[in-house]
Short mmCIF file of C-alpha atoms in Angstrom, two decimals:
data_model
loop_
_atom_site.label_atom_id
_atom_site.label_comp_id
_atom_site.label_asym_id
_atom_site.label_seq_id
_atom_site.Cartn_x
_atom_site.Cartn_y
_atom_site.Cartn_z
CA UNK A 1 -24.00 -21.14 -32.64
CA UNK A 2 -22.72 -22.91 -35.75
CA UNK A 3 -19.57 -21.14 -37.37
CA UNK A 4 -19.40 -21.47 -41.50
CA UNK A 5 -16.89 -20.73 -43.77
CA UNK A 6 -17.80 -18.75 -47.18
CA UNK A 7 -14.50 -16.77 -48.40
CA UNK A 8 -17.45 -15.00 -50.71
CA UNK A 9 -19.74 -13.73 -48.48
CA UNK A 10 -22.16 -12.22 -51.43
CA UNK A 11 -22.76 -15.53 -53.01
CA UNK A 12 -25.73 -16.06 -50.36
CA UNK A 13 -25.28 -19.58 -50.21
CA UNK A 14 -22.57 -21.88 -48.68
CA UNK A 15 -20.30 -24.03 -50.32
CA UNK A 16 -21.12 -27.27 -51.31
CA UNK A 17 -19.37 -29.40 -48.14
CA UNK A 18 -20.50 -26.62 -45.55
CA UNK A 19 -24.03 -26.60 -47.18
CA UNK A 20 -23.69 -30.85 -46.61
CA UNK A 21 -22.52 -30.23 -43.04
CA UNK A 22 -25.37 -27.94 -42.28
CA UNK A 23 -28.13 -29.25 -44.04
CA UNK A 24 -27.39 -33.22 -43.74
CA UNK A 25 -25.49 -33.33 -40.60
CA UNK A 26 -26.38 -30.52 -38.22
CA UNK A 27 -30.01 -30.93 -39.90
CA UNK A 28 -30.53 -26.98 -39.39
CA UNK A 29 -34.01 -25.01 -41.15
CA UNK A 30 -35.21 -22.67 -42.84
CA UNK A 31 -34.77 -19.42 -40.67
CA UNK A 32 -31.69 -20.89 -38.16
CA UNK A 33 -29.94 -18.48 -37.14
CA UNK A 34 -25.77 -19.05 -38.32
CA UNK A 35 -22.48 -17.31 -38.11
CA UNK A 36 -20.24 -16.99 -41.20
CA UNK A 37 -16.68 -15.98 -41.46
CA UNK A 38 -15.03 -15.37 -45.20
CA UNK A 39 -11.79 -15.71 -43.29
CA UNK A 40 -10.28 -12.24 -44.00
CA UNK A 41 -11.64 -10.52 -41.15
CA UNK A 42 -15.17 -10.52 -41.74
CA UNK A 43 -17.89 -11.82 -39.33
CA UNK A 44 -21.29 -12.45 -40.17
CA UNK A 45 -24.36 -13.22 -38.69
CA UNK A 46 -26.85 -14.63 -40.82
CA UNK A 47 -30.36 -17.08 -41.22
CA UNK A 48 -31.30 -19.89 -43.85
CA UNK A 49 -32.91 -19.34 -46.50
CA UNK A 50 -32.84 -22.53 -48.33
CA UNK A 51 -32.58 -25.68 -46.45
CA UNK A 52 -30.51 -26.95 -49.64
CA UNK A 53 -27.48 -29.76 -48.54
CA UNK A 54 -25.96 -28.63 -51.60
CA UNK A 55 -26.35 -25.14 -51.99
CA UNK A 56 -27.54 -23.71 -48.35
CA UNK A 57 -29.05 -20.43 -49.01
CA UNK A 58 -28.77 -17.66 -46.56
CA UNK A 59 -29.02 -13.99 -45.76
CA UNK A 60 -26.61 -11.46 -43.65
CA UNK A 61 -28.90 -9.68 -40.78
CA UNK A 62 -25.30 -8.34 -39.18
CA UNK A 63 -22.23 -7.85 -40.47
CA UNK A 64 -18.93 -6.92 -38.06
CA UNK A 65 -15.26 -6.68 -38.86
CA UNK A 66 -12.17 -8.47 -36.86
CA UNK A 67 -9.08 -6.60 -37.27
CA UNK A 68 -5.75 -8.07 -38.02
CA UNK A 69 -3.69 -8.53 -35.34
CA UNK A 70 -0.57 -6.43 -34.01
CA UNK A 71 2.11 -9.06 -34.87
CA UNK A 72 2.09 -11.67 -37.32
CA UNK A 73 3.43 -15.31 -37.33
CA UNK A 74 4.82 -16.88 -40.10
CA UNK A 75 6.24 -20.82 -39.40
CA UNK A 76 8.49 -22.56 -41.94
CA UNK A 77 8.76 -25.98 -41.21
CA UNK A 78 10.63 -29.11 -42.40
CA UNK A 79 7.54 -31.78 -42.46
CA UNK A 80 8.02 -34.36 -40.98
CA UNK A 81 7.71 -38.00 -41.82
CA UNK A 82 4.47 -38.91 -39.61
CA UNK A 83 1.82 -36.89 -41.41
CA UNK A 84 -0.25 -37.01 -38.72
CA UNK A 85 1.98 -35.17 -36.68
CA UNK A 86 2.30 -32.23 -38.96
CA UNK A 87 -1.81 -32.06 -39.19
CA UNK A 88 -2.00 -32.10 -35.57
CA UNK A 89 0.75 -29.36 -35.14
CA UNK A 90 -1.15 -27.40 -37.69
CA UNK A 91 -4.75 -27.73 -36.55
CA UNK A 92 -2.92 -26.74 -32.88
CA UNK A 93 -0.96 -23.39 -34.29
CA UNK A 94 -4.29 -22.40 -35.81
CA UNK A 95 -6.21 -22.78 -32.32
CA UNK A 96 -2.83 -21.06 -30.58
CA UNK A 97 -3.20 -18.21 -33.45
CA UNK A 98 -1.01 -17.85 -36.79
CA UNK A 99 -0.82 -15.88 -40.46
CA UNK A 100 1.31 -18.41 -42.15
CA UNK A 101 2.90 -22.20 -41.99
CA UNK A 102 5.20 -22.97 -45.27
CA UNK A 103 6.74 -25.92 -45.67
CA UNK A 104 10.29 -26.04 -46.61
CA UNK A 105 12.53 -28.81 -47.74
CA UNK A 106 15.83 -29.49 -46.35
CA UNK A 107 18.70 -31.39 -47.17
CA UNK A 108 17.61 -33.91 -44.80
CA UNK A 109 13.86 -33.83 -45.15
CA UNK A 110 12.70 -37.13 -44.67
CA UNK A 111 9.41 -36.30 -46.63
CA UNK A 112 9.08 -34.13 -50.02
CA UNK A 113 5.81 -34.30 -50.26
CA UNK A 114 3.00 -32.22 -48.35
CA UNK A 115 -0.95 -32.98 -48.71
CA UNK A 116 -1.93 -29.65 -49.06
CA UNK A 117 -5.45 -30.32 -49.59
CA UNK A 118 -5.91 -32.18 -46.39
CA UNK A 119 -3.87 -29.54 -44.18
CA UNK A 120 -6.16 -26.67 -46.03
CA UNK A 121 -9.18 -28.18 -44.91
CA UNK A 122 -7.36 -28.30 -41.44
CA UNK A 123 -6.80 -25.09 -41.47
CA UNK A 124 -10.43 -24.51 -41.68
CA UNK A 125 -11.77 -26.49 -39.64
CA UNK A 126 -9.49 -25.27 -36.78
CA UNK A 127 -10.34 -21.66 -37.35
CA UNK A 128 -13.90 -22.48 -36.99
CA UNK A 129 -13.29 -24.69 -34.13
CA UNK A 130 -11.94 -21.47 -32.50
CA UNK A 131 -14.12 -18.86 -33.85
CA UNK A 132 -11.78 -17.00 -36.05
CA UNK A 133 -12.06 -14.78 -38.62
CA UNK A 134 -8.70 -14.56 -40.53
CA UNK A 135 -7.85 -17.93 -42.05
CA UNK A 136 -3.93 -18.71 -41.84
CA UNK A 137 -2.13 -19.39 -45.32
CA UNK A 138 -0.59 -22.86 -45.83
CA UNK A 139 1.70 -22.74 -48.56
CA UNK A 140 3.10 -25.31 -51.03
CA UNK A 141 6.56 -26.92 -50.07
CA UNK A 142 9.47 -24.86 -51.12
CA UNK A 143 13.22 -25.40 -51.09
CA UNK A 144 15.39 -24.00 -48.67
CA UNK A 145 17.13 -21.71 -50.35
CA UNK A 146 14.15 -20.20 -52.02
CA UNK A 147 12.46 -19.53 -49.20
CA UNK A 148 15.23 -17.95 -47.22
CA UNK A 149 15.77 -15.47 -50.33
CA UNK A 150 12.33 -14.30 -49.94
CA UNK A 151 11.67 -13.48 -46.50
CA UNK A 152 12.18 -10.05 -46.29
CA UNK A 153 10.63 -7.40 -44.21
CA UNK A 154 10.53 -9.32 -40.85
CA UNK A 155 11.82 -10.37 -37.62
CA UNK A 156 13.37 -13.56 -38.95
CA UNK A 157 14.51 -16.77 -36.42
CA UNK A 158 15.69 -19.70 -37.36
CA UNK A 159 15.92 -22.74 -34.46
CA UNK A 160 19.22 -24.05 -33.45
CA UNK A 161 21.00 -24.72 -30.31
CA UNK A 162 25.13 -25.20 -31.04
CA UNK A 163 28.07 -24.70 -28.08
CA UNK A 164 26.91 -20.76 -27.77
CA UNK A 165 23.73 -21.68 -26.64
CA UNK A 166 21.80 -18.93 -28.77
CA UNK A 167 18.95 -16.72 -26.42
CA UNK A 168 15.58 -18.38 -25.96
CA UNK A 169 13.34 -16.66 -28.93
CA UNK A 170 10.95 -15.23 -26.59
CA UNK A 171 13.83 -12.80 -25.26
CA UNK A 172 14.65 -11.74 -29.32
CA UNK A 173 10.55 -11.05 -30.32
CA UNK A 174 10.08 -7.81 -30.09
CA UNK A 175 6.60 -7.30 -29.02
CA UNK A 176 4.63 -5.91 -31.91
CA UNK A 177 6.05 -7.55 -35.21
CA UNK A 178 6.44 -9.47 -37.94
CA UNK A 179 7.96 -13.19 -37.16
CA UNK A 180 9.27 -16.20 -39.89
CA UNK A 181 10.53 -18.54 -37.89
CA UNK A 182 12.53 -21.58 -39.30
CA UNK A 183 12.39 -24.94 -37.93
CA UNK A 184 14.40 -28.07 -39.47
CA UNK A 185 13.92 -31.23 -40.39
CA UNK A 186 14.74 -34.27 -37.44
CA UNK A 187 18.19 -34.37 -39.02
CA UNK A 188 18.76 -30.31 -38.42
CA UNK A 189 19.47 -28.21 -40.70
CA UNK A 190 23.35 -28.27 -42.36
CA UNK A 191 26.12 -26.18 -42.31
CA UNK A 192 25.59 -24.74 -45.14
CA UNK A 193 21.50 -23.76 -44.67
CA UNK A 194 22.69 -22.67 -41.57
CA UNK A 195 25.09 -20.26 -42.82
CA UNK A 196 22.64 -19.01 -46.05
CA UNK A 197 19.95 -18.49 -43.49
CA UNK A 198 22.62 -16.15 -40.96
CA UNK A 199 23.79 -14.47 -44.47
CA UNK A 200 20.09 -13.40 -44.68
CA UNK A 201 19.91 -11.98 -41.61
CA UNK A 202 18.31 -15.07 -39.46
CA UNK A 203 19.16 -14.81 -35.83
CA UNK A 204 19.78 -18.20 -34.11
CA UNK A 205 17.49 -18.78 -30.89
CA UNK A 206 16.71 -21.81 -28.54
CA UNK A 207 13.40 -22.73 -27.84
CA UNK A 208 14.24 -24.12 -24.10
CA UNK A 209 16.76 -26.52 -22.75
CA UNK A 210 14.26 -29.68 -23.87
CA UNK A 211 15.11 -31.65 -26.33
CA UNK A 212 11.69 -31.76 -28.67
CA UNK A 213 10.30 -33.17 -31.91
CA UNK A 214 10.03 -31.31 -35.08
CA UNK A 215 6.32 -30.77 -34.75
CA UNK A 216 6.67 -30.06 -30.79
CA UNK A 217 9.23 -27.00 -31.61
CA UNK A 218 6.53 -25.73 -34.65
CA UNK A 219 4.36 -25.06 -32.21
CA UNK A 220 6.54 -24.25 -28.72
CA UNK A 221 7.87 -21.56 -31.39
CA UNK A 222 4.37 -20.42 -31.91
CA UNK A 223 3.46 -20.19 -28.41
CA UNK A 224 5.93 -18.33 -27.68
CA UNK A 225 5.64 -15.50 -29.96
CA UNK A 226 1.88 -15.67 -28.90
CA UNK A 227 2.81 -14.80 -25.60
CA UNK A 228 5.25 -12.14 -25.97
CA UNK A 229 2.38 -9.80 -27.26
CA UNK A 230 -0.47 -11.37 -24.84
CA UNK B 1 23.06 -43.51 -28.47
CA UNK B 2 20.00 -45.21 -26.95
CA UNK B 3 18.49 -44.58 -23.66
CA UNK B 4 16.47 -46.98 -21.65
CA UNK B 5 13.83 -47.07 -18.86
CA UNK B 6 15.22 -49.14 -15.97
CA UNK B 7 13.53 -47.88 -12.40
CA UNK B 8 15.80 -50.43 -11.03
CA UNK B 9 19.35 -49.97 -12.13
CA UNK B 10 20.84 -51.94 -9.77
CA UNK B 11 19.08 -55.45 -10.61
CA UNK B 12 21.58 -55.41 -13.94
CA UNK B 13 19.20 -55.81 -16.53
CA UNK B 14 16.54 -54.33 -18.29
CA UNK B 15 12.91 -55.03 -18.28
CA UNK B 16 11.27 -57.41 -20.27
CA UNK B 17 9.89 -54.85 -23.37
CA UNK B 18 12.73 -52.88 -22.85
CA UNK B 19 14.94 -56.30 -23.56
CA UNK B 20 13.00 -57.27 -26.20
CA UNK B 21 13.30 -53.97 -27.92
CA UNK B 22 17.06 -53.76 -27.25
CA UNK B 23 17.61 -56.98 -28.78
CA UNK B 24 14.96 -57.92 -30.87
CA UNK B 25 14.14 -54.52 -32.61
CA UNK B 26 17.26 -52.74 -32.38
CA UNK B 27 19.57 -55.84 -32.81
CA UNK B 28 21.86 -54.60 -30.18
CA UNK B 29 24.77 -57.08 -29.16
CA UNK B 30 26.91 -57.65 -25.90
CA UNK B 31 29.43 -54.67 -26.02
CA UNK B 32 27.42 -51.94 -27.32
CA UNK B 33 27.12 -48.92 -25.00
CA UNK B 34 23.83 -48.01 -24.27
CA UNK B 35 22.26 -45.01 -21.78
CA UNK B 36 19.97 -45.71 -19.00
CA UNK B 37 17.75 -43.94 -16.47
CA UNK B 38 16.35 -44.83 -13.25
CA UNK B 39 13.56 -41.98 -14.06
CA UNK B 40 14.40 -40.43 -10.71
CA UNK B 41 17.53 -38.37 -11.90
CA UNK B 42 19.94 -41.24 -12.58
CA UNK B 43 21.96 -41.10 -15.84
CA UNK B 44 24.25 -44.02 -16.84
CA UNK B 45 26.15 -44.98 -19.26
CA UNK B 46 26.48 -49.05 -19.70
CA UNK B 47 27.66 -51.69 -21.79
CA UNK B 48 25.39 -54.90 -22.86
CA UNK B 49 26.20 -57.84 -21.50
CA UNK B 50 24.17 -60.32 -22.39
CA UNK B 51 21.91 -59.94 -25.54
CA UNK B 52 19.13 -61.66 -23.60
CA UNK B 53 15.40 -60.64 -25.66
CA UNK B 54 13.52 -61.19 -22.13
CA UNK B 55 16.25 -60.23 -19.92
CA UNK B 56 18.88 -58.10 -21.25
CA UNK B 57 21.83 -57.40 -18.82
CA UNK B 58 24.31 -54.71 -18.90
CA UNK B 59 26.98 -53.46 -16.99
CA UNK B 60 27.36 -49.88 -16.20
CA UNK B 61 30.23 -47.98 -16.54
CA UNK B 62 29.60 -44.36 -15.64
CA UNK B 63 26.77 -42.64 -13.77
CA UNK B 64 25.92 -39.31 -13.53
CA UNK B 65 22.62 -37.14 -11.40
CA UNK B 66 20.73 -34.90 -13.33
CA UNK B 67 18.95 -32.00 -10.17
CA UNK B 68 15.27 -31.54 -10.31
CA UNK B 69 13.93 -28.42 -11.89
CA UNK B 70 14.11 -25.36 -9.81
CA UNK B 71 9.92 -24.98 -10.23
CA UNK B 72 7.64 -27.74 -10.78
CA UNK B 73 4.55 -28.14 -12.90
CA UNK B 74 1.22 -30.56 -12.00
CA UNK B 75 -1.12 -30.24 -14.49
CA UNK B 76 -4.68 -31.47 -13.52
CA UNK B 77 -7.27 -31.41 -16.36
CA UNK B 78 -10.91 -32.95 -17.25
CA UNK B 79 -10.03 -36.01 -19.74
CA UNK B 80 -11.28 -35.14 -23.10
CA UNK B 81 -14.10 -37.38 -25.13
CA UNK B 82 -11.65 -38.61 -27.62
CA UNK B 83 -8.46 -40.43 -26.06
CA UNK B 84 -6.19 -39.47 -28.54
CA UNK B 85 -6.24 -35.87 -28.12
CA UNK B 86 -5.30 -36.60 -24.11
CA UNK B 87 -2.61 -38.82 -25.67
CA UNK B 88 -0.91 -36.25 -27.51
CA UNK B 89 -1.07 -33.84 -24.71
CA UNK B 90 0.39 -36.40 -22.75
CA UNK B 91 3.56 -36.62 -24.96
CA UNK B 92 3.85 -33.13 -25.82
CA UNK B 93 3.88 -32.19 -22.26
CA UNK B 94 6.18 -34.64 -21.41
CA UNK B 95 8.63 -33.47 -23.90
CA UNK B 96 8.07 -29.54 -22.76
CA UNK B 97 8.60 -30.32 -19.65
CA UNK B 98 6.35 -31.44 -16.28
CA UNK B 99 6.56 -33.15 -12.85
CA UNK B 100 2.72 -34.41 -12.72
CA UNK B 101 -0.36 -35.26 -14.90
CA UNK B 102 -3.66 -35.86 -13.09
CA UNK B 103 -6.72 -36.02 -14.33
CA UNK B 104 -10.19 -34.97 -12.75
CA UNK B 105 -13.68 -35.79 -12.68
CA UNK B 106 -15.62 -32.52 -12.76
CA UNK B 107 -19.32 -32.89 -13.46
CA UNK B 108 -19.57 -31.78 -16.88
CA UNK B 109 -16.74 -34.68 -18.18
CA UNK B 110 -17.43 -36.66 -20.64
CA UNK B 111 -14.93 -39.32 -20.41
CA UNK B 112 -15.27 -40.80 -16.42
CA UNK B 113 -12.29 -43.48 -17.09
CA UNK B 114 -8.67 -43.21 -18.77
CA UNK B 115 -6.23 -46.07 -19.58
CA UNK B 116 -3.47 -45.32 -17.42
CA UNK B 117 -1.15 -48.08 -18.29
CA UNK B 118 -1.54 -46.70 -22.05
CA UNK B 119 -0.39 -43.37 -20.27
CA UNK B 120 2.54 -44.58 -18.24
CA UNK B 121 3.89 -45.80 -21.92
CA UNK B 122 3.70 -42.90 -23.52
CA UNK B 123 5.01 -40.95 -20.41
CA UNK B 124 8.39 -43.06 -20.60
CA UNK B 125 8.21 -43.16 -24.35
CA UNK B 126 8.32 -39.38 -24.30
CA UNK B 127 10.81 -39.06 -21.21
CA UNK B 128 13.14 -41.20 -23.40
CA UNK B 129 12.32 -39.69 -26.74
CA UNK B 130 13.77 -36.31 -24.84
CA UNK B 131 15.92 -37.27 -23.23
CA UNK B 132 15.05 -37.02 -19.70
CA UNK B 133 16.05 -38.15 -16.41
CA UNK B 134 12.88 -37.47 -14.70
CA UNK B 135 9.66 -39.74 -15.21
CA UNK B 136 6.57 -37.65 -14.84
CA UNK B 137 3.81 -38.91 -12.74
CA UNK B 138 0.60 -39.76 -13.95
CA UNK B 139 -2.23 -40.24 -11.46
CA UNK B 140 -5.44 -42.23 -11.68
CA UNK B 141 -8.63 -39.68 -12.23
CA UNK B 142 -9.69 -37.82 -8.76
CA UNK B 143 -13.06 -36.15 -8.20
CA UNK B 144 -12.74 -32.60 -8.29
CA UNK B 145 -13.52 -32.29 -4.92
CA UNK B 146 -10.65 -34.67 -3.64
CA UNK B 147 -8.28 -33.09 -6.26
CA UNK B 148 -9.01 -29.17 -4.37
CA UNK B 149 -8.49 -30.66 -1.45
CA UNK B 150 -5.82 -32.20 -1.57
CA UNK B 151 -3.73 -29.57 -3.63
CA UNK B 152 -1.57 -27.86 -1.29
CA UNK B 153 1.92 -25.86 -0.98
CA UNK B 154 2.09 -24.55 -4.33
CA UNK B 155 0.83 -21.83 -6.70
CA UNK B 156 -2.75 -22.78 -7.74
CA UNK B 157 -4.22 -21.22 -10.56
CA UNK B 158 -7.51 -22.80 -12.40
CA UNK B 159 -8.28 -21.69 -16.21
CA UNK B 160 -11.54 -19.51 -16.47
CA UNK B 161 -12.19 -16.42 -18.64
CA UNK B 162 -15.34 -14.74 -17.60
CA UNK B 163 -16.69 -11.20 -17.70
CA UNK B 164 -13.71 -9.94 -15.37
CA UNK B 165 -11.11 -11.21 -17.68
CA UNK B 166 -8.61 -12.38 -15.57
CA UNK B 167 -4.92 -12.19 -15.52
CA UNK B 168 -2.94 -14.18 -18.01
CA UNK B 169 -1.28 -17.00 -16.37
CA UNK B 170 2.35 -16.02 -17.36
CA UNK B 171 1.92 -12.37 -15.65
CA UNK B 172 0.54 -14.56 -12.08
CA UNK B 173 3.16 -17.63 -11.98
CA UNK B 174 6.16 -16.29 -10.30
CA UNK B 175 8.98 -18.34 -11.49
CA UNK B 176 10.74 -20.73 -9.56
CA UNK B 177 7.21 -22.00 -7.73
CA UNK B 178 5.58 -24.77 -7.50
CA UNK B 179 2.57 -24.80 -10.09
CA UNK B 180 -0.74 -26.36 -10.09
CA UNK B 181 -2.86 -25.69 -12.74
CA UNK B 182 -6.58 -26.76 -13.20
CA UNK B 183 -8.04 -27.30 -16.75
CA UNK B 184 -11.58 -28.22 -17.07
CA UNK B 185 -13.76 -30.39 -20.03
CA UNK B 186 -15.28 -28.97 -22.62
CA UNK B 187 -18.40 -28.19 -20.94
CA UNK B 188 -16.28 -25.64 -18.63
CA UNK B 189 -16.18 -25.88 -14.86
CA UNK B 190 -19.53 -25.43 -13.18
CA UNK B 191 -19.73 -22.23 -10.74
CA UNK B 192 -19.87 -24.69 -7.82
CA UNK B 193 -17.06 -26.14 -8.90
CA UNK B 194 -15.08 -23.17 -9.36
CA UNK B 195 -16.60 -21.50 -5.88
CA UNK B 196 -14.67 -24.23 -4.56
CA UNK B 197 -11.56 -23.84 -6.44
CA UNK B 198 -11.46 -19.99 -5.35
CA UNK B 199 -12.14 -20.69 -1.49
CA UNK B 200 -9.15 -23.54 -1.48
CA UNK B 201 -6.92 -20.89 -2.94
CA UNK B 202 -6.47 -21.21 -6.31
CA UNK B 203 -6.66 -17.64 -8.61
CA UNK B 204 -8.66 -17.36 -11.86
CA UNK B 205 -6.19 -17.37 -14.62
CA UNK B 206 -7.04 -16.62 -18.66
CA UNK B 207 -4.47 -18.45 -21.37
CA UNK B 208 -4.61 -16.08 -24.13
CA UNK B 209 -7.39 -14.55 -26.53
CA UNK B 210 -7.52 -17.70 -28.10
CA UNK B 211 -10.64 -20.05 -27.91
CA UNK B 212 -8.89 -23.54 -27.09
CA UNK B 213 -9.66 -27.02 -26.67
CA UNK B 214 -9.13 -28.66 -23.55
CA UNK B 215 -5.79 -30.49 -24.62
CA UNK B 216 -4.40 -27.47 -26.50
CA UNK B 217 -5.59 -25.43 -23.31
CA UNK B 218 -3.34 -27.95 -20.90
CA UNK B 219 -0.51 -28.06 -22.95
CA UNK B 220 -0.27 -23.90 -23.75
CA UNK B 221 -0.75 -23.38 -19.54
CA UNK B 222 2.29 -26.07 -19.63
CA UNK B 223 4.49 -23.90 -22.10
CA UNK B 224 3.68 -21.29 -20.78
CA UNK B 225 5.05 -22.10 -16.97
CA UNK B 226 8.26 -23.63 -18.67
CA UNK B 227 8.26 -20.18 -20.12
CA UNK B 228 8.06 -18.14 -17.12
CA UNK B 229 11.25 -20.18 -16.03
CA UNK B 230 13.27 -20.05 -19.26
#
């Protein structure tokens, strides 16, 4: 069955690209039956009403509530300077299951700009695509230092290997919590981010002995905080 | 430093892209170091000399063996529609780490051919990119049939989450094995198809709560083996 997003379920009608999608594209009726999600938990299913491609009417026949889950994941990333390869690692973590991806600049970002637009409607689409009902926050691109001073009340990682050879994060999750993990730019993060983020309680971890791209560690990272509470 | 692809270390030059990257690309001239690998554990370390664009030679001047891994992964999986999305995997596997890549024919696939020269590329692309010493093998695509037949002396585990929700794949690979690990298309295996699977051995295995594509499906069973091992 068809999935829909409508963050207000009581407006009774879809928004104007969904309505598009269903009414132009799918081609769906009056009285097809549809699923809705308003992407905070809620789960929907519903019929047409009103075969409108810019305003598809419907109307809720059942109504059912996803909790949140257990743990939550929250991904700070430097992007990097393919685009394409941070939509595809975000359309991915969505699929693999995540609350958050930030963006963060570095002192050797290569990029400073995100597309938030585009990776919103990502988002979307992926949670869809995998039949969720909690959509994942993307949030604008913030410096470094701001965002280490305001993660608080978490299990917080940051990814970097040096001579000690930190622990793998999967052996530092604790099953059952709240994860930011921070992954730099190609160029790594410096000295000094390094030692702000330690200052503010970060814990260094590896993410495996390979040696991966920025976008490949986003979501290895992800994975394997999935798995430590599957 | 830069690492190149030569299967052949001993014929004193590199092949003909390789050259013309080396030289052409990268501007390299007679005297720089460079790092090579044969692909089948072989590291060296060698000197150009001569900055040929079809034939660049180079001497080298240390040599090292990097050991296989102590478990081995062969993904098989149903090709997806789109050939990018198998591309990525492709890369991202490569860079996670795995031994083989094969691709079946089951009978709900979509996709019946795949361009395995445009594979190969981005297997060594990827092996170079991080830093490997291993090349991955890529096969051509096998009929199911063949494939279940001819998978022997390993751990065999096929992805399929019905009413009996199976075990999670990390809580069935024991590490240090070897793996093989069946994902199907889009359409799913058909119960013939996985009838077959189960009386040649290979155990039911789910990859999280997550609905997943096919590619995100082969590349979170291949994290998730590296995992088991890390």
């Amino acid at each position: 069955m068809h999935l829909f997003y409508q963050p207000e379920i009581t407006l009774g009608h879809l928004l104007s690209e969904e309505s598009k999608h269903a009414i132009r594209v799918l081609r769906l009726e009056v009285g097809t039956e549809i699923e809705l999600t308003d992407g905070k938990g809620g789960f929907y299913k519903a019929k047409i009403t009103n075969a409108d491609p810019h305003e598809c009417g419907f109307k809720v026949t059942q109504s059912s509530v996803i909790c949140e889950r257990a743990f939550s994941i929250h991904l700070a990333i430097a992007p990097t300077k393919n685009a394409d390869r941070m939509e595809w690692m975000v359309e991915k973590c969505v699929e693999i299951g995540i609350e958050k991806i930030s963006f963060i600049q570095c002192k050797t970002s290569e990029r400073k700009t995100i597309n938030i637009e585009r990776l919103e409607k990502i988002v979307v689409s992926a949670m869809k695509q995998s039949q969720k009902a909690w959509l994942p926050e993307v949030s604008f691109m913030v410096p470094f230092q701001k965002f280490i001073s305001e993660s608080n009340d978490a299990l917080k990682f940051i990814a970097h290997v040096d001579d000690k050879n930190p622990d793998h994060l999967k052996n530092l999750a604790t099953p059952r919590s709240k994860y930011v993990i921070a992954i730099g730019p190609e160029g790594d993060f410096t000295k000094e981010e390094l030692e702000m983020a330690y200052l503010s309680g970060f814990k260094k971890v590896s993410l495996g002995p390979s040696r991966l791209r920025t976008e490949t560690a986003g979501l290895a990272a992800v994975m394997a905080l999935n798995l430590v509470n599957q």
